[in-house]
mmCIF file of C-alpha atoms and ligand atoms in Angstrom:
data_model
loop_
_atom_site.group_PDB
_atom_site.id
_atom_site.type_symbol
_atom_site.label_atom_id
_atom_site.label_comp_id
_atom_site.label_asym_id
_atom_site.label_seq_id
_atom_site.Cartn_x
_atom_site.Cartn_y
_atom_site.Cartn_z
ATOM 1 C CA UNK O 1184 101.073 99.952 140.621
ATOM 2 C CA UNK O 1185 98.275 98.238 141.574
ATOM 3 C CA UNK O 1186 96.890 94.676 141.672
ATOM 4 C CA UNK O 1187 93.504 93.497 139.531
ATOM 5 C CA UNK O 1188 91.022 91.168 140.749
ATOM 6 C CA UNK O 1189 88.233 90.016 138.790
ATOM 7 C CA UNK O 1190 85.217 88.069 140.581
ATOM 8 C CA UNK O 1191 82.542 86.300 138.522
ATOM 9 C CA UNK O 1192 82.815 88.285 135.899
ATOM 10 C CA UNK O 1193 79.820 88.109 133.217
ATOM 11 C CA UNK O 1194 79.319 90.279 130.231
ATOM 12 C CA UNK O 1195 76.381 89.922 128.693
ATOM 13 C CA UNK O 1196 75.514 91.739 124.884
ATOM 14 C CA UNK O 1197 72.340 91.524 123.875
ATOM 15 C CA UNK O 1198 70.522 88.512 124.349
ATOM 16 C CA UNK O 1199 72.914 85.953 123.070
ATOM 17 C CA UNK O 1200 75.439 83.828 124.798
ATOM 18 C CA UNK O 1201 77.776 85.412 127.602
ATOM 19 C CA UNK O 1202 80.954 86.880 125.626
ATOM 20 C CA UNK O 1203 82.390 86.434 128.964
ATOM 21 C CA UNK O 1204 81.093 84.023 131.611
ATOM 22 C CA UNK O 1205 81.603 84.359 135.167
ATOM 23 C CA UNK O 1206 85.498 84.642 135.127
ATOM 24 C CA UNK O 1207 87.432 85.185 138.220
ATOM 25 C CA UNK O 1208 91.193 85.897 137.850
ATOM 26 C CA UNK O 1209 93.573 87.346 140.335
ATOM 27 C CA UNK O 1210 96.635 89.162 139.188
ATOM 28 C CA UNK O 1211 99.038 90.634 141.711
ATOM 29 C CA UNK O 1212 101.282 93.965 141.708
ATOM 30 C CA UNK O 1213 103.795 93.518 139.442
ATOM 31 C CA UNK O 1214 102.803 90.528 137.635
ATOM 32 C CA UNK O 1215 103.027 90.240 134.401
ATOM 33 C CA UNK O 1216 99.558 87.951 132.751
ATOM 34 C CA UNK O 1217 99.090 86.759 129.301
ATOM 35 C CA UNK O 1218 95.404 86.161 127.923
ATOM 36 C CA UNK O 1219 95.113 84.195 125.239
ATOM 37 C CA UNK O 1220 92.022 81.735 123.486
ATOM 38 C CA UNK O 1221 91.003 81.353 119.924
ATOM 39 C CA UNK O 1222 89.178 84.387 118.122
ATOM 40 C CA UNK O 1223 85.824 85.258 119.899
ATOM 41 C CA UNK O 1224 86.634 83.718 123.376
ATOM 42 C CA UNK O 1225 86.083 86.910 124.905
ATOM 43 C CA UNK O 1226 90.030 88.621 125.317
ATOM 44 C CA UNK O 1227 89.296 91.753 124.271
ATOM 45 C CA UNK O 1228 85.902 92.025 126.147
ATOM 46 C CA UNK O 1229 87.555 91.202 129.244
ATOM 47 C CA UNK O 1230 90.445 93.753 128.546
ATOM 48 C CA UNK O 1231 88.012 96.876 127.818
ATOM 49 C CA UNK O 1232 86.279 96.156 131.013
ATOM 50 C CA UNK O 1233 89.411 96.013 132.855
ATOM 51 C CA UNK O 1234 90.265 99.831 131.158
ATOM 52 C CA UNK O 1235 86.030 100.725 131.580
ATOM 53 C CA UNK O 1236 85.524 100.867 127.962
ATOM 54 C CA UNK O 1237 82.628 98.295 127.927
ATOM 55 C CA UNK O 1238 80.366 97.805 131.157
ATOM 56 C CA UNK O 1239 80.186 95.215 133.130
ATOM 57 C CA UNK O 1240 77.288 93.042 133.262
ATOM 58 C CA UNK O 1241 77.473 91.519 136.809
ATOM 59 C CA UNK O 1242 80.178 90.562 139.012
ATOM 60 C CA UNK O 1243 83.179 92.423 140.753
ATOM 61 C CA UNK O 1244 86.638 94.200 138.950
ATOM 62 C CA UNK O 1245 89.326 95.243 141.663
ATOM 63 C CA UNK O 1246 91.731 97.265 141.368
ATOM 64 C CA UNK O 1247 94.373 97.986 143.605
ATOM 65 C CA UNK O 1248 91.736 96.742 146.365
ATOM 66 C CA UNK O 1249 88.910 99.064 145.178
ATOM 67 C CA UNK O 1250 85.764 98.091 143.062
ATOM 68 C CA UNK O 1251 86.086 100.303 140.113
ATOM 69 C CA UNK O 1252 82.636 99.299 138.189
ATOM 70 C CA UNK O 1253 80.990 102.497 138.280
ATOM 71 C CA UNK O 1254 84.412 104.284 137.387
ATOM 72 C CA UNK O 1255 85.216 106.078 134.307
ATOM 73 C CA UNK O 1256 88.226 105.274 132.410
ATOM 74 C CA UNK O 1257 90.056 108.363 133.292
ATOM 75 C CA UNK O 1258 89.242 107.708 136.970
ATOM 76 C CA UNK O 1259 91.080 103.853 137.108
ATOM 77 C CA UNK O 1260 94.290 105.066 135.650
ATOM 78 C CA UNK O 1261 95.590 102.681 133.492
ATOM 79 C CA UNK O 1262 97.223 102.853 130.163
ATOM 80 C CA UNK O 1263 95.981 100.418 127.309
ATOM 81 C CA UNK O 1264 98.083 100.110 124.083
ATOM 82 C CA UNK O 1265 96.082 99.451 120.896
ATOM 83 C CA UNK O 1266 97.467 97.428 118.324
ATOM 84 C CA UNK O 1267 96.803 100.477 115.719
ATOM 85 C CA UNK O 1268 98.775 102.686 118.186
ATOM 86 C CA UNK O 1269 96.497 105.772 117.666
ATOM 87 C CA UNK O 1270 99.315 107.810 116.824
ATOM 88 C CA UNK O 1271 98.054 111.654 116.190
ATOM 89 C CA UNK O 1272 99.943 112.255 112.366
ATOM 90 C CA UNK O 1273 99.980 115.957 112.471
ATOM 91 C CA UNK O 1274 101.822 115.417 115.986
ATOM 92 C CA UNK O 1275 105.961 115.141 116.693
ATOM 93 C CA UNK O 1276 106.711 111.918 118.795
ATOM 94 C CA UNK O 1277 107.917 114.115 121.352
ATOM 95 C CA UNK O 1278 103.834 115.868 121.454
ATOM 96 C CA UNK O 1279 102.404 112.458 121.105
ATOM 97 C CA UNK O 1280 104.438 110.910 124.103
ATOM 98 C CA UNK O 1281 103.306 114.191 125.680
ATOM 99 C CA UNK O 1282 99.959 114.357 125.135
ATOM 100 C CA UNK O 1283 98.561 112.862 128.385
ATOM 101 C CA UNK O 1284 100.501 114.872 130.455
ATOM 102 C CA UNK O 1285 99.352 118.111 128.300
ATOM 103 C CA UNK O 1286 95.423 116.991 129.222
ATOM 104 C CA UNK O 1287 96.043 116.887 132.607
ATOM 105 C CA UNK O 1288 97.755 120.171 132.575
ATOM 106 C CA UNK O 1289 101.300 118.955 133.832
ATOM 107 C CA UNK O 1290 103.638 121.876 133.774
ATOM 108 C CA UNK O 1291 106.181 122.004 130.868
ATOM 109 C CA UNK O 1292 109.669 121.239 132.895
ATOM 110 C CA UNK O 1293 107.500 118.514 134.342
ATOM 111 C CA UNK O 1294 106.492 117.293 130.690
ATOM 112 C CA UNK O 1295 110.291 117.420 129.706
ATOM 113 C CA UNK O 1296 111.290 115.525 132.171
ATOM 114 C CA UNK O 1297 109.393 112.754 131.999
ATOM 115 C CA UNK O 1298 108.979 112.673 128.375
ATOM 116 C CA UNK O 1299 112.631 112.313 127.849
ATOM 117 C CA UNK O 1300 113.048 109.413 130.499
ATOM 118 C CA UNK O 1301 110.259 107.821 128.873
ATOM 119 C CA UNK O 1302 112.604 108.423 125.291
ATOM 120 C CA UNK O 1303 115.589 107.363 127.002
ATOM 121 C CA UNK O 1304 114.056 103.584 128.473
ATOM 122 C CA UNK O 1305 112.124 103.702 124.631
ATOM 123 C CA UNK O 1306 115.825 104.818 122.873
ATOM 124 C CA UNK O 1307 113.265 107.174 121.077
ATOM 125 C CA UNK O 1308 116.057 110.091 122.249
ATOM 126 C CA UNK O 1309 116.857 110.745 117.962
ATOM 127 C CA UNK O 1310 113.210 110.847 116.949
ATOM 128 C CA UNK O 1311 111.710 113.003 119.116
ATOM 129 C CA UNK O 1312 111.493 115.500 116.378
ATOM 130 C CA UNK O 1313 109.713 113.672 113.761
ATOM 131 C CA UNK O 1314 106.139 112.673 113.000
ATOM 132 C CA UNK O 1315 104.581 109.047 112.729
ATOM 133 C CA UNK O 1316 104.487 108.725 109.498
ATOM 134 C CA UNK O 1317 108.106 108.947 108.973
ATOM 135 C CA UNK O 1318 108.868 106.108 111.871
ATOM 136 C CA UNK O 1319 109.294 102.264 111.207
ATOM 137 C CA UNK O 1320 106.742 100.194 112.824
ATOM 138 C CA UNK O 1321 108.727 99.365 115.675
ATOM 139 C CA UNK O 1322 109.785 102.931 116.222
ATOM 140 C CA UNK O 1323 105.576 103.683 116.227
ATOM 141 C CA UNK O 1324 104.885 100.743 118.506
ATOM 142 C CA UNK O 1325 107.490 102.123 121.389
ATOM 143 C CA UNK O 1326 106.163 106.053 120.873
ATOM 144 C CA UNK O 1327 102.644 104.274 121.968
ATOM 145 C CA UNK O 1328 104.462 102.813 124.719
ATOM 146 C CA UNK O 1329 105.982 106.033 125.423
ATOM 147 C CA UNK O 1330 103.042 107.460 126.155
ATOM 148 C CA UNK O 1331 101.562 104.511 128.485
ATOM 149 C CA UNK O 1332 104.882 105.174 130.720
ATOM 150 C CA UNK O 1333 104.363 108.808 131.025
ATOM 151 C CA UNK O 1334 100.921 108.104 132.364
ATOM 152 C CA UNK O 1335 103.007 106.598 135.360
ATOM 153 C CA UNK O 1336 99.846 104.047 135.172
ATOM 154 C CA UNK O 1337 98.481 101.121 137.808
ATOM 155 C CA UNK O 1338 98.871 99.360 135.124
ATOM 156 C CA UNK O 1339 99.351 98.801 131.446
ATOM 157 C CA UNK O 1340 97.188 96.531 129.020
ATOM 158 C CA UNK O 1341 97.968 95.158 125.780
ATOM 159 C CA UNK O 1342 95.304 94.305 122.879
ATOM 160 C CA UNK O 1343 97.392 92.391 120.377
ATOM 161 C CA UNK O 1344 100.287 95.262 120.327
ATOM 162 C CA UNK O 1345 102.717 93.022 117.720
ATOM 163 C CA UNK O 1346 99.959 91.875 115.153
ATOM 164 C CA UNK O 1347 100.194 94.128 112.431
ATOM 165 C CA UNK O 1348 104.160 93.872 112.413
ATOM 166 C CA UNK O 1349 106.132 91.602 110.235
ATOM 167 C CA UNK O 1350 108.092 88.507 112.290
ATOM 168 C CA UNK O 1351 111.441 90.055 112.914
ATOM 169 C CA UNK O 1352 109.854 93.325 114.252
ATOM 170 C CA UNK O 1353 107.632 91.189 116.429
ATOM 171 C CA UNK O 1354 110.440 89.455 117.665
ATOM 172 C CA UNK O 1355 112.131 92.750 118.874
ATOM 173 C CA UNK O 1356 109.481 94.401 120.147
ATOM 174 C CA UNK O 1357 108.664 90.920 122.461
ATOM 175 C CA UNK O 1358 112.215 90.995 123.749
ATOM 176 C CA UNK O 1359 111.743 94.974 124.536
ATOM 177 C CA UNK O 1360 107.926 94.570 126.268
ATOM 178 C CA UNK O 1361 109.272 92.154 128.369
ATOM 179 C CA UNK O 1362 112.096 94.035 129.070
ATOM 180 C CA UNK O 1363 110.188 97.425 129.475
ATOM 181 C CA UNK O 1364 107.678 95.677 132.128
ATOM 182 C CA UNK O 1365 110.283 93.960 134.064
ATOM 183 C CA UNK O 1366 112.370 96.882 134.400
ATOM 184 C CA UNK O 1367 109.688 99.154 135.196
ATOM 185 C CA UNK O 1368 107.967 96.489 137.267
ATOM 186 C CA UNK O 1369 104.472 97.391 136.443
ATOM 187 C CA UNK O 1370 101.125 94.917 136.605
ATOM 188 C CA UNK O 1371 100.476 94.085 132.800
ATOM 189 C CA UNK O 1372 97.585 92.216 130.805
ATOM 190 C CA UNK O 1373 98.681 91.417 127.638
ATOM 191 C CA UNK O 1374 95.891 89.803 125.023
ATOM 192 C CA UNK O 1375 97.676 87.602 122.141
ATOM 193 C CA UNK O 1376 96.327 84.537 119.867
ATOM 194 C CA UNK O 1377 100.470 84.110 118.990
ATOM 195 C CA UNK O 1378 101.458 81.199 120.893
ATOM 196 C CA UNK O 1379 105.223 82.374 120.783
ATOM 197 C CA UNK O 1380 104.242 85.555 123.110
ATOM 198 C CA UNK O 1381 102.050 83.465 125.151
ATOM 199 C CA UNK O 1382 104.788 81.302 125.902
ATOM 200 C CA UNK O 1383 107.741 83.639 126.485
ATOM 201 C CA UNK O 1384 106.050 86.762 127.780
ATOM 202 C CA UNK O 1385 104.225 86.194 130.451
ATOM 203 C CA UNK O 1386 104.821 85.145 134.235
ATOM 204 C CA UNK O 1387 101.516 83.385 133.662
ATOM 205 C CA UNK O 1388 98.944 82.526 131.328
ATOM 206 C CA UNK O 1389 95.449 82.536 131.340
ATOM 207 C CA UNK O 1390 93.915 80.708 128.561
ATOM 208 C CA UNK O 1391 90.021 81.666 127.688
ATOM 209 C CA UNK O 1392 87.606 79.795 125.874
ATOM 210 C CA UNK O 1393 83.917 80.637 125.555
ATOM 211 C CA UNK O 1394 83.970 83.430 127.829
ATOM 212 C CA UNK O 1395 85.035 81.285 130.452
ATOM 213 C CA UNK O 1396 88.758 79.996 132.116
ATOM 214 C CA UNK O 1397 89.762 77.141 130.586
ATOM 215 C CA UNK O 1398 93.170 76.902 132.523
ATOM 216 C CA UNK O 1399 95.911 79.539 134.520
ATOM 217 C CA UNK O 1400 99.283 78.387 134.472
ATOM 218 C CA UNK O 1401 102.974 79.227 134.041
ATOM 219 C CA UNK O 1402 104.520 79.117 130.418
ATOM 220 C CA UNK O 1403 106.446 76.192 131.876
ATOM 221 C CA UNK O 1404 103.504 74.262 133.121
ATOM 222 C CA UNK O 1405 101.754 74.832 130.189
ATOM 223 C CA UNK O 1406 104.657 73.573 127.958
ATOM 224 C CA UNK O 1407 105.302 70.503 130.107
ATOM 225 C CA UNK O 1408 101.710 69.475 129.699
ATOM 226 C CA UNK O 1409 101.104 66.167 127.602
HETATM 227 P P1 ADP P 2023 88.352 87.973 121.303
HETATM 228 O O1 ADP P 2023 89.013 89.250 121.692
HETATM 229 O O2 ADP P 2023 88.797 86.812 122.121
HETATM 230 O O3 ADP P 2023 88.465 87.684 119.840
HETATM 231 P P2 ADP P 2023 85.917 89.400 121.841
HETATM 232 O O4 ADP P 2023 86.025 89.812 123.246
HETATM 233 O O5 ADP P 2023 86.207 90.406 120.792
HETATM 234 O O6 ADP P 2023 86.805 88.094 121.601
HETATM 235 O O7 ADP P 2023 84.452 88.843 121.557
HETATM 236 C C1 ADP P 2023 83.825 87.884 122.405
HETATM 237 C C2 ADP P 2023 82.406 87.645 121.889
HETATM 238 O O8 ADP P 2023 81.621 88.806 122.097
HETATM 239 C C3 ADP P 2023 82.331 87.319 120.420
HETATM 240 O O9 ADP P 2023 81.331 86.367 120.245
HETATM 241 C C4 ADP P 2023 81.963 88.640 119.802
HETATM 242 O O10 ADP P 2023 81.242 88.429 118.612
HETATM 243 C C5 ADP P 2023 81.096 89.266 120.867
HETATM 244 N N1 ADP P 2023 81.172 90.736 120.844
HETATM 245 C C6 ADP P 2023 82.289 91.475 121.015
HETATM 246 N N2 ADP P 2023 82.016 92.790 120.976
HETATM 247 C C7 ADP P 2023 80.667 92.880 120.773
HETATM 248 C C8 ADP P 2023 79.744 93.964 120.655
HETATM 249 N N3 ADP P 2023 80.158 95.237 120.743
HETATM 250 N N4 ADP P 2023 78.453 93.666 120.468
HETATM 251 C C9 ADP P 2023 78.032 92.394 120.402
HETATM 252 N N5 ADP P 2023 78.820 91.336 120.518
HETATM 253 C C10 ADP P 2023 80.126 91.560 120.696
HETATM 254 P P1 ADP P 2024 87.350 111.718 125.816
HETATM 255 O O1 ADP P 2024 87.384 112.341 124.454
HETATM 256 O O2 ADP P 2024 86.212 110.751 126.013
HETATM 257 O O3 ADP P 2024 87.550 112.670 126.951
HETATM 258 P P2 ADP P 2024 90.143 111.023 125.971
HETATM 259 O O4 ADP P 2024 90.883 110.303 124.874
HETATM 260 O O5 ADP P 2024 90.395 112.450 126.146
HETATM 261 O O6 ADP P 2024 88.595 110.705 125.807
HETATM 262 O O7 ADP P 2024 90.473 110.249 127.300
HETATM 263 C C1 ADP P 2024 89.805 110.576 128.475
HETATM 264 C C2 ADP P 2024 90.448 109.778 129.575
HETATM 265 O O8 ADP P 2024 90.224 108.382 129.325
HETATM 266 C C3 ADP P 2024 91.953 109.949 129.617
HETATM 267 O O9 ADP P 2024 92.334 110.975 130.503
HETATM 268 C C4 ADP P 2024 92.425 108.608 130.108
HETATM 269 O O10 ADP P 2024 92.512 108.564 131.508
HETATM 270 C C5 ADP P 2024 91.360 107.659 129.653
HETATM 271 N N1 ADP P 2024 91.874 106.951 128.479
HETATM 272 C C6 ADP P 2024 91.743 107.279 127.177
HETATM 273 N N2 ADP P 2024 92.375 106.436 126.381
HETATM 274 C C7 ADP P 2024 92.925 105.530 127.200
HETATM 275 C C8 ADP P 2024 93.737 104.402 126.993
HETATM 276 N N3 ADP P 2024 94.139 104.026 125.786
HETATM 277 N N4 ADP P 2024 94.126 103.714 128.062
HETATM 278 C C9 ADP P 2024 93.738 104.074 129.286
HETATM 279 N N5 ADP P 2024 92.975 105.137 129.556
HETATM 280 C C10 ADP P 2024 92.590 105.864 128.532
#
């Protein structure tokens, strides 16, 4: 687990206005942040540059105390959980939970083991058999997950996990993410535009507008406001 510091962070495409300008945000080990804003306020940016997916213009990202800028994705370990899950069809959950561990050439006992504590904490144990396509939504969205926790990550981020579900799955799933990450304890970044998650996920919330930090707070301070 690891902590993840941002310091004036600016990314820059093309010529046009900063997608993200000069944000500095400090989330500690364990802590569970919510980053939220209206469409195009720069969430996702700041998310893929977090993972290393999109370069970083100018300014410092931290984690767990070392400057990872010039690190490839594979290099800052961290898991990132797409809201399309990027399932692999042709795959059984228990070879999609599986497949990180199979690229990094964990032994099998190793795979097994882990894989079926990660089904356990998922209560994926009955469908390890099967293949996407035959699983609910919810049942997709925790093989995804599955497959974060085997990484045994620094940390795990969120783009919009719950959007394409319908209102009682979201519900659910919210009460089983925030479940997951407190039992497991792990740093999370979680990008929503739903106020609900912002306001019952999260240990804090970061709220973006224009690139920039418009505010940090608690759910609680942010409720209370006038
Ligand atoms: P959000 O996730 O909050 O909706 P994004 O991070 O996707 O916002 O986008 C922030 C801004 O950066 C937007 O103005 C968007 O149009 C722009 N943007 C995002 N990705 C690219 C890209 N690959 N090339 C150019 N502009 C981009
Ligand atoms: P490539 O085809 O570029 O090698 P892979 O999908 O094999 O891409 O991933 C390479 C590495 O990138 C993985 O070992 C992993 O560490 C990292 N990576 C890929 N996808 C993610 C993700 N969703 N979240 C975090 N890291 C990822």
């Amino acid at each position: 687990m690891a902590s993840i510091e941002m310091r004036n962070i600016v990314k820059q495409y093309g010529d046009g206005f900063p997608a993200v300008n000069d944000v500095s945000l400090d989330i500690a080990d364990g802590e569970f942040m919510i980053l939220v804003g209206p469409s195009g306020c720069g969430k996702s940016t700041l998310l893929r540059m977090i993972v290393g997916l999109e370069d970083i213009t100018s300014g410092d990202m931290i984690i767990g105390g070392k400057r990872v800028n010039d690190k490839a994705p594979r290099d800052r370990n961290l898991s990132m959980v797409f809201q399309n899950y990027a399932l692999y069809p042709h795959l059984t959950v228990y070879e999609n939970i599986a497949f990180p561990l199979r690229l990094s050439k964990t032994p099998d006992d190793e795979v097994r083991r882990r894989v079926d504590e990660a089904a356990d904490v998922l209560e994926l144990r009955e469908h390890l058999e099967r293949k996407p396509a035959n699983l609910s939504g919810g049942q997709r969205q925790r093989v995804a997950m599955g497959r974060a926790i085997v990484r045994q990550a620094e940390a795990f981020l969120f783009d919009e996990p719950l959007s394409n579900l319908d209102a009682k799955l979201r519900g659910q799933m919210r009460t089983e993410i925030a479940r997951l990450q407190r039992r497991l304890g792990i740093t999370t970044v979680y990008v929503t535009h739903d106020q609900t998650e912002a306001m019952t996920l999260g240990d804090r919330v970061c709220v973006l507008r224009k690139g920039r930090i418009q505010q940090v707070a608690s759910p609680r301070e942010l409720y209370e406001q006038p």
